[in-house]
Coordinates of N, CA, C and O in Angstrom, one line a residue:
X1392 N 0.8 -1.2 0.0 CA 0.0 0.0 0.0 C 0.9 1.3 0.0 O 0.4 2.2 -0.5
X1393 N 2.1 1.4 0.6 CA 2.7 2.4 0.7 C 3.5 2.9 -0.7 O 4.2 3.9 -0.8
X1394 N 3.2 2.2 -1.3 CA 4.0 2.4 -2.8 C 2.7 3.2 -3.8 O 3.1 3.7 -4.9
X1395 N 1.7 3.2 -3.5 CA 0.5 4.0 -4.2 C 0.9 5.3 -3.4 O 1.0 6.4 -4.0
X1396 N 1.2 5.2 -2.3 CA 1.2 6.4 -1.6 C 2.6 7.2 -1.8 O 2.5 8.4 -1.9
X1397 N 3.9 6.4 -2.0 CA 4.5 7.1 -2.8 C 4.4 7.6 -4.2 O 4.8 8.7 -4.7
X1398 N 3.8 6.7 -4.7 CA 3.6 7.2 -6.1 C 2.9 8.8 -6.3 O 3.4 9.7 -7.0
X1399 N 1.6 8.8 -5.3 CA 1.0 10.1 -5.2 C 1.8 11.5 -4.5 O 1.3 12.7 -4.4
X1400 N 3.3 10.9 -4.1 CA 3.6 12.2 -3.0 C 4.4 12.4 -4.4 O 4.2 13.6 -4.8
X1401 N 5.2 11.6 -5.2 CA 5.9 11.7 -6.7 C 4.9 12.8 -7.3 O 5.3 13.9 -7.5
X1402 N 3.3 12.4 -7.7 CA 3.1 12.9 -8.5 C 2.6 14.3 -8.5 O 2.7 15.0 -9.5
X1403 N 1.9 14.8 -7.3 CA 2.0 16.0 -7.0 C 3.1 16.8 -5.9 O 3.0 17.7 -5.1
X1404 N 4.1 16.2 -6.2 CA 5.3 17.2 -5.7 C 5.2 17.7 -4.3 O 5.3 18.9 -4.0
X1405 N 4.7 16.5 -3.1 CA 4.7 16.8 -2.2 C 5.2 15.6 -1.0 O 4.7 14.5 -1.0
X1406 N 6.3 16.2 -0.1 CA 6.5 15.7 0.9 C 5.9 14.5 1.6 O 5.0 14.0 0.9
X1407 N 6.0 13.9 2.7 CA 5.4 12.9 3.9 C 4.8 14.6 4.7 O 3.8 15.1 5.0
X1408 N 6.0 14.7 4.9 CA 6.1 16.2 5.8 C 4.7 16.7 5.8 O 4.0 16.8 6.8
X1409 N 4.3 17.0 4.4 CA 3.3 17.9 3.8 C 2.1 17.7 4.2 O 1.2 18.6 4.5
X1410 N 1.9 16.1 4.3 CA 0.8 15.0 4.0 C 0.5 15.3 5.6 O -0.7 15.7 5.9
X1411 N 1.3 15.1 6.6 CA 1.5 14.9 7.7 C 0.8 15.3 8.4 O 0.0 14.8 9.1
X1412 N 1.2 17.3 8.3 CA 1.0 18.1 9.1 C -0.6 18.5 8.3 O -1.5 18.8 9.1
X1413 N -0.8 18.6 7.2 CA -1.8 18.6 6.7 C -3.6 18.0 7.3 O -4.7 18.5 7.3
X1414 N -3.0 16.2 7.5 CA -4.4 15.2 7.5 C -3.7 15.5 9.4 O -4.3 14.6 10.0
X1415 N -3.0 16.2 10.4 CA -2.6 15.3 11.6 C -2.3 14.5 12.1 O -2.5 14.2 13.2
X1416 N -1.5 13.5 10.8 CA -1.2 12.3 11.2 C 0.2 12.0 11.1 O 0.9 12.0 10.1
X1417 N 0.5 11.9 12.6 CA 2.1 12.3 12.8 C 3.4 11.1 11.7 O 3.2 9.9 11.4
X1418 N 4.9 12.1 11.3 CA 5.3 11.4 10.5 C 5.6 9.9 10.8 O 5.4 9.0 10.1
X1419 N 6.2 10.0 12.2 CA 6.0 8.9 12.8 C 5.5 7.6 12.5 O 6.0 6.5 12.8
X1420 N 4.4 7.8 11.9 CA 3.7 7.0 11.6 C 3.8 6.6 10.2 O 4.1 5.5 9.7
X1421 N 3.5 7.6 9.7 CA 4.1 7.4 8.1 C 5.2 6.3 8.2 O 5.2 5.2 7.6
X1422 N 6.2 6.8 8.9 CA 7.5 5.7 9.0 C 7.6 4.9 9.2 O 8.7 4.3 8.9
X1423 N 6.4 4.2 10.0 CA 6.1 3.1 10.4 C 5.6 2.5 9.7 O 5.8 1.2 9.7
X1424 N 4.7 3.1 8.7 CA 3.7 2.6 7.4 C 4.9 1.8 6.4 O 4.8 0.6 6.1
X1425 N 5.3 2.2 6.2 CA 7.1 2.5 4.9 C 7.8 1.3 5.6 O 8.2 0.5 4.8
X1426 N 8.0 1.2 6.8 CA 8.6 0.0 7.3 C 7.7 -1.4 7.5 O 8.0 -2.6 7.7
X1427 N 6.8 -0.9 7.3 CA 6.1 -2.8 6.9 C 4.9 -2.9 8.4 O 4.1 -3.8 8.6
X1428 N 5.1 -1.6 9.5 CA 5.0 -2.4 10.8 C 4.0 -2.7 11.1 O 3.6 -3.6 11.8
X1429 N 3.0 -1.2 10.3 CA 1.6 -1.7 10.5 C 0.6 -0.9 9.2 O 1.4 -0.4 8.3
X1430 N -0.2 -0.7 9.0 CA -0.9 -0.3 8.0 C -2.5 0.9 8.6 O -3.2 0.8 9.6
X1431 N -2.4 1.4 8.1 CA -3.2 2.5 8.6 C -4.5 1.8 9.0 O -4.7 0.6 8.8
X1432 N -5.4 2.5 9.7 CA -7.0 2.2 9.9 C -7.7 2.8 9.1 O -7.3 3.8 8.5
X1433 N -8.8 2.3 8.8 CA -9.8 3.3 7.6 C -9.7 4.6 7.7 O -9.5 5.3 6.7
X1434 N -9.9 5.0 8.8 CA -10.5 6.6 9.4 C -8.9 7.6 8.8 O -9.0 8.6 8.0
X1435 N -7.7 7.1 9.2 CA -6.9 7.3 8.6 C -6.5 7.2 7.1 O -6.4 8.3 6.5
X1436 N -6.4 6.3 6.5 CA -6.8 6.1 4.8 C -7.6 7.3 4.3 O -7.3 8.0 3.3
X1437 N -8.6 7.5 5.2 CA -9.6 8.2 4.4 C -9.0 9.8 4.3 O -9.0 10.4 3.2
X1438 N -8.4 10.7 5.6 CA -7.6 11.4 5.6 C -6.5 11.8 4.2 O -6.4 12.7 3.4
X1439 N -5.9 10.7 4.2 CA -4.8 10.2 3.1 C -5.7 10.9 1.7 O -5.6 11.9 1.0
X1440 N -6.6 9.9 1.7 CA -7.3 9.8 0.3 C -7.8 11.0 -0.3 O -7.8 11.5 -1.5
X1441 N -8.6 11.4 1.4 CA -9.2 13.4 0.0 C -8.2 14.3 0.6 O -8.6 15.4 1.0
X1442 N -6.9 14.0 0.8 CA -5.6 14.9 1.0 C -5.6 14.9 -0.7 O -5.7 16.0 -1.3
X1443 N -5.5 13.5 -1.3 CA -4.9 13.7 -2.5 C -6.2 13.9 -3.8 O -6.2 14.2 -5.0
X1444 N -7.1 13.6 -2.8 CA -8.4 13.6 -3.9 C -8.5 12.4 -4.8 O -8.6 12.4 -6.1
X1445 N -8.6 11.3 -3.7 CA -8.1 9.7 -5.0 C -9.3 9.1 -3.8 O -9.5 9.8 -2.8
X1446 N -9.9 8.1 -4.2 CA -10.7 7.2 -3.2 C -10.0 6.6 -2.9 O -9.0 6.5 -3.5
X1447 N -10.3 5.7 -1.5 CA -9.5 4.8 -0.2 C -8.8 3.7 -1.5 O -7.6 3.5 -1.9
X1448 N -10.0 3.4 -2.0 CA -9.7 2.0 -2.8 C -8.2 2.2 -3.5 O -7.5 1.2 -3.9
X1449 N -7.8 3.6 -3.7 CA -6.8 3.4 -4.6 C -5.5 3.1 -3.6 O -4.8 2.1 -3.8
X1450 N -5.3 4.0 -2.5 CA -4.6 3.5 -1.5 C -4.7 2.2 -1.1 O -3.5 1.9 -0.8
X1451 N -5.4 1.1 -0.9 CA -5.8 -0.3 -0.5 C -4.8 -1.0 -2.3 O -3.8 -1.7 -2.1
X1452 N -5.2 -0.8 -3.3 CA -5.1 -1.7 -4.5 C -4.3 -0.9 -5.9 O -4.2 -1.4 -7.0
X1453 N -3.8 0.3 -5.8 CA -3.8 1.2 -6.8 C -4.7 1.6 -7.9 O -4.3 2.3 -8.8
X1454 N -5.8 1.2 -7.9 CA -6.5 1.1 -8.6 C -8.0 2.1 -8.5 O -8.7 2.0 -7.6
X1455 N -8.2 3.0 -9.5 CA -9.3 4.1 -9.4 C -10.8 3.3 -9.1 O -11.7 4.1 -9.6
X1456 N -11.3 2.6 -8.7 CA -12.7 2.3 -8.8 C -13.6 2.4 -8.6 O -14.6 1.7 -9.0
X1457 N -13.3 3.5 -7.8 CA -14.7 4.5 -7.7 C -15.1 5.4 -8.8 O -14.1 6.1 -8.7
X1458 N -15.7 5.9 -9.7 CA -16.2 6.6 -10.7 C -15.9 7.8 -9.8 O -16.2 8.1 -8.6
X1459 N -15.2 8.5 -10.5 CA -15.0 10.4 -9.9 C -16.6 10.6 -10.5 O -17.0 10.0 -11.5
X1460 N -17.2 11.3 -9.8 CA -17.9 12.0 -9.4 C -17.7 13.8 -10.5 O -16.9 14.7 -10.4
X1461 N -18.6 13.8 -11.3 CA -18.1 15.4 -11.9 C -19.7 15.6 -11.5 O -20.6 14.9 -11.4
X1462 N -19.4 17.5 -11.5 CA -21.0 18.0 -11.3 C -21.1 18.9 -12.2 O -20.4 19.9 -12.6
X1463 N -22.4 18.3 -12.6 CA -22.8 19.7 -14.4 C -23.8 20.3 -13.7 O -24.5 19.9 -12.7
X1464 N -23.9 21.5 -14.3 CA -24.9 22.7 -14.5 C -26.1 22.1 -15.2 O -26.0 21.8 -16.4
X1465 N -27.3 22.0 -14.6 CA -28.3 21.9 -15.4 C -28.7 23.6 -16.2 O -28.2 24.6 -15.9
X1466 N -29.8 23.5 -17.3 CA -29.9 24.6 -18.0 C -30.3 25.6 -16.6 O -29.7 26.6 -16.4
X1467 N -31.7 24.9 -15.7 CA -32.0 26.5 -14.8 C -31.0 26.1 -13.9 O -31.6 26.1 -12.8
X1468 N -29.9 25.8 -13.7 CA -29.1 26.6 -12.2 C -28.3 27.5 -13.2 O -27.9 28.6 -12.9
X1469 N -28.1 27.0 -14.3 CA -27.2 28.5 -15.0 C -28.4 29.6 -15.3 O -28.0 30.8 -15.2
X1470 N -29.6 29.3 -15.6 CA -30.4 30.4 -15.5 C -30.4 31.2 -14.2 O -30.2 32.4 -14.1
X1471 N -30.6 30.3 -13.2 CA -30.8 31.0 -12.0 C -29.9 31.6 -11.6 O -30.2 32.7 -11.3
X1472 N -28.2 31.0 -11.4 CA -27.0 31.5 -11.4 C -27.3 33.0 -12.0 O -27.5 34.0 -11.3
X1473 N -27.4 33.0 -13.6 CA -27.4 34.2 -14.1 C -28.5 35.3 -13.8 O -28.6 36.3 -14.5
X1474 N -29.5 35.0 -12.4 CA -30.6 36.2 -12.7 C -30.1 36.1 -10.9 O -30.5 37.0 -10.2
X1475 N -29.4 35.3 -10.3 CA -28.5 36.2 -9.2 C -27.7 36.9 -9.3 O -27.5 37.9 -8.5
X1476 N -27.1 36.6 -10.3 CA -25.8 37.5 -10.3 C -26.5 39.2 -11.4 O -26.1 40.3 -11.2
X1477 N -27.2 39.0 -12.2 CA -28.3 40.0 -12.2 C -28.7 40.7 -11.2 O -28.4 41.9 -11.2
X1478 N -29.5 40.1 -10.0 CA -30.0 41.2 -8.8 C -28.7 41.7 -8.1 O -28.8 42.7 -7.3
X1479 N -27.6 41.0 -8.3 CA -26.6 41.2 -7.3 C -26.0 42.7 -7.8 O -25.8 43.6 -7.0
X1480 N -25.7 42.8 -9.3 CA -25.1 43.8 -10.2 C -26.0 44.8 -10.5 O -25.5 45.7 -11.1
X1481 N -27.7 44.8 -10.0 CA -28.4 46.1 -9.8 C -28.5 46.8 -8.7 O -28.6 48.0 -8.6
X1482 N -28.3 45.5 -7.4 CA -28.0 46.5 -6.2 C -26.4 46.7 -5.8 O -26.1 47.5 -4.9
X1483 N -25.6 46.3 -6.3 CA -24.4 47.0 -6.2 C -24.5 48.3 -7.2 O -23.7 49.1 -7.0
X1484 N -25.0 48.4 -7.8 CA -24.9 49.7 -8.9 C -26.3 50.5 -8.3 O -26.7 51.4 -9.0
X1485 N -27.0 50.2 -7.3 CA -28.0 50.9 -6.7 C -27.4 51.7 -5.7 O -27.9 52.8 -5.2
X1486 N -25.9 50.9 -5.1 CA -25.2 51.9 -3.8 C -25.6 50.9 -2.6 O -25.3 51.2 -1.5
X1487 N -26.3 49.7 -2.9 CA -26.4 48.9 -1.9 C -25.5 47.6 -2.1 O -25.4 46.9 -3.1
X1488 N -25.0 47.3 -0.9 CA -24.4 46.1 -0.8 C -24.8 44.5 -0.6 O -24.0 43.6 -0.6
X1489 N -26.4 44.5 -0.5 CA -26.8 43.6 -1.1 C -26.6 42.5 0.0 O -26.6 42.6 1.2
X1490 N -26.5 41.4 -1.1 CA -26.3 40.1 -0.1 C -24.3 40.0 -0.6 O -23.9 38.8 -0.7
X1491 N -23.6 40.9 -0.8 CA -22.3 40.8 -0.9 C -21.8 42.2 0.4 O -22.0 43.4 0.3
X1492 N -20.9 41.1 1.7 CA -20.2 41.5 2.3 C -19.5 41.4 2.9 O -19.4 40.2 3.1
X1493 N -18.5 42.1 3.5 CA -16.9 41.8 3.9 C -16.7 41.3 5.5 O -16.9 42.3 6.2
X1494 N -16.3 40.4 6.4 CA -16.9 40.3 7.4 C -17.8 40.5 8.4 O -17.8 40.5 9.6
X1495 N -18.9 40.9 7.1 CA -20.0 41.2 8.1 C -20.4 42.6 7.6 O -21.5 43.1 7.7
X1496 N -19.5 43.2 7.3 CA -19.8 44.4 7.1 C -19.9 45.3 6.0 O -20.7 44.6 5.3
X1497 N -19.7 46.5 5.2 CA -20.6 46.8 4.0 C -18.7 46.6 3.5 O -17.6 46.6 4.0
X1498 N -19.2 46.5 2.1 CA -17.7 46.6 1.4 C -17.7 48.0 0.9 O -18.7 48.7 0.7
X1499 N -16.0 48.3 0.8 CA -15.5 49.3 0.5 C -16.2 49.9 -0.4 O -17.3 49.4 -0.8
X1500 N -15.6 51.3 -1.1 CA -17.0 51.6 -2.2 C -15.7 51.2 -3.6 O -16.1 50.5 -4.5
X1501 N -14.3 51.6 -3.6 CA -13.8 50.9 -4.2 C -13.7 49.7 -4.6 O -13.7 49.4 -5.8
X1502 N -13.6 48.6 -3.5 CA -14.2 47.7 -3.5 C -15.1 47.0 -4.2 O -14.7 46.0 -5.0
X1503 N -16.2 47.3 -4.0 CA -17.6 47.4 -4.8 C -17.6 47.3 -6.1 O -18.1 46.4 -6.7
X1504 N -16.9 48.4 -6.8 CA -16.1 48.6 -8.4 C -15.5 47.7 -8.4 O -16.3 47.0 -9.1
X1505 N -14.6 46.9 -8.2 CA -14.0 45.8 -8.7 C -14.9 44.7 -8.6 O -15.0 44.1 -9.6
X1506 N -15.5 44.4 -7.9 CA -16.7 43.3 -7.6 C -17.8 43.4 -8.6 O -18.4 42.5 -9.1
X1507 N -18.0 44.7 -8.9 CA -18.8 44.7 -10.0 C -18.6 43.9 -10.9 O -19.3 42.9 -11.1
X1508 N -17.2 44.7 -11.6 CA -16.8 44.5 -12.8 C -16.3 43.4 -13.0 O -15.9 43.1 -14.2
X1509 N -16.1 42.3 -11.9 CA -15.5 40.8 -12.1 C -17.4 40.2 -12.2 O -17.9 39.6 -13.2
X1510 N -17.9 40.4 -11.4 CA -19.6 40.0 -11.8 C -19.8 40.3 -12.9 O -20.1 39.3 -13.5
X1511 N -20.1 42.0 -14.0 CA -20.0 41.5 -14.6 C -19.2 41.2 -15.9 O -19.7 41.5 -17.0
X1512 N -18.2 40.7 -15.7 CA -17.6 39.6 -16.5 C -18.3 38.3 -16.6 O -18.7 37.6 -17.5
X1513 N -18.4 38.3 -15.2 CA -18.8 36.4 -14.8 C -20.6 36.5 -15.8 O -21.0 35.7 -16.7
X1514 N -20.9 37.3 -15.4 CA -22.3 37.3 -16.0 C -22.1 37.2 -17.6 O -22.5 36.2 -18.1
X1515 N -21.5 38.1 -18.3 CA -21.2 38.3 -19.3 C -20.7 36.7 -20.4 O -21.2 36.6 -21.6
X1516 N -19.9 35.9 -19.8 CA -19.8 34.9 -20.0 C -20.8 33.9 -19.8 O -20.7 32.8 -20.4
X1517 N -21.5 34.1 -19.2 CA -22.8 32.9 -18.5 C -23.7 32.8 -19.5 O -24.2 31.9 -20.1
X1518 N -23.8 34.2 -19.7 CA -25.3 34.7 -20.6 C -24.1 34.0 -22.1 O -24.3 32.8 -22.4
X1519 N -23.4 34.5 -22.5 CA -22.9 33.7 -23.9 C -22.7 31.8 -23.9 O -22.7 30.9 -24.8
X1520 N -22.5 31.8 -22.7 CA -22.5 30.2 -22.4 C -23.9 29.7 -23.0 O -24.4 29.0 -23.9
X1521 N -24.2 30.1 -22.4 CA -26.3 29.9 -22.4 C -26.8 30.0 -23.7 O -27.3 29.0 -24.2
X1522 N -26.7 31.3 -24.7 CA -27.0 31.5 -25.7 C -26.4 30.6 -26.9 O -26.8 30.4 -28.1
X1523 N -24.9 30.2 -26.3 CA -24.4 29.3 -27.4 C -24.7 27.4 -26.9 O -24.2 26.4 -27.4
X1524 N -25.4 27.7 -25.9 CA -25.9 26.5 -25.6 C -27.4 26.0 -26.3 O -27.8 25.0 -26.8
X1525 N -28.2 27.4 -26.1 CA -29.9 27.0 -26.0 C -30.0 27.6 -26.8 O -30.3 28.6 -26.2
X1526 N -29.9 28.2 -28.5 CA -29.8 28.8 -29.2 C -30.5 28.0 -30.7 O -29.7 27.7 -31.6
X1527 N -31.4 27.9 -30.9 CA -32.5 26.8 -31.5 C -32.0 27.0 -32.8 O -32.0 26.2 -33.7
X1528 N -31.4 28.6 -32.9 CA -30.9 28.7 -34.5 C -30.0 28.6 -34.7 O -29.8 28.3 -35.9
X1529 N -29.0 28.6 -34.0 CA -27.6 28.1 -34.1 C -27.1 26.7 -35.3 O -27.4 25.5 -35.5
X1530 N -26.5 27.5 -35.8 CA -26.1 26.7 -36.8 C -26.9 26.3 -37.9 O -26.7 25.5 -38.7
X1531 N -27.5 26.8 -37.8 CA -29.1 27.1 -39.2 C -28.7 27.7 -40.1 O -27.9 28.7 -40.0
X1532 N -29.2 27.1 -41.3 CA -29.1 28.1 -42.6 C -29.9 28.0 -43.4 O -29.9 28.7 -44.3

């Protein structure tokens, strides 16, 4: 088992050290793992596993067999996505701060300007995402 787990410190360019201080599982132990003496417990494993973002299974066998998991956007959460970030970019351009704030408290008004203008960006791209998604004439002639 400990040879998957090298393989993973190889492939993202990270220490025992790293892993260590990271999941709280002293090196100690790691060293022990590496020497044959004993082999981790699940609860541990699992630590390991979304350190690197791999399922247990791969630490146990090298082997991927859990299906990764991806998450799509259905059509209305990018709709809805895009008519939040809509109310969000009329009340920041209203002088109100909305449901966007900085520990609690109102954001800067500079601030605010930059937040805008990264919203809308984000918006700007959503709405073309969308139109070059759900666009019935697209590609018609």
């Amino acid at each position: 088992m400990y040879q998957y787990f090298e393989a993973l410190l190889k492939k993202y360019g990270v220490t025992t050290y790293q892993v260590a201080k990271a999941t709280g599982i002293s090196t100690a132990s790691f060293t022990g793992w590496k020497q044959g003496k004993w082999n981790f417990k699940p609860d541990k494993l699992q630590k390991i596993a979304d350190y690197f973002g791999v399922p247990i299974s791969y630490l146990l066998t090298g082997e991927m067999e859990e299906a990764v998991k991806e998450t799509t956007l259905t059509a209305k959460d990018e709709r809805d996505i895009a008519k939040d970030l809509d109310n969000i970019m009329a009340k920041l351009k209203g002088g109100e701060a909305g449901p966007a704030s900085f520990e609690g408290g109102e954001i800067p008004e500079e601030t605010q300007e930059l937040f805008a203008q990264q919203l809308d960006i984000m918006l700007h791209h959503l709405k073309k995402i969308n139109k070059e998604k759900y666009n019935p004439y697209k590609n018609k002639k």
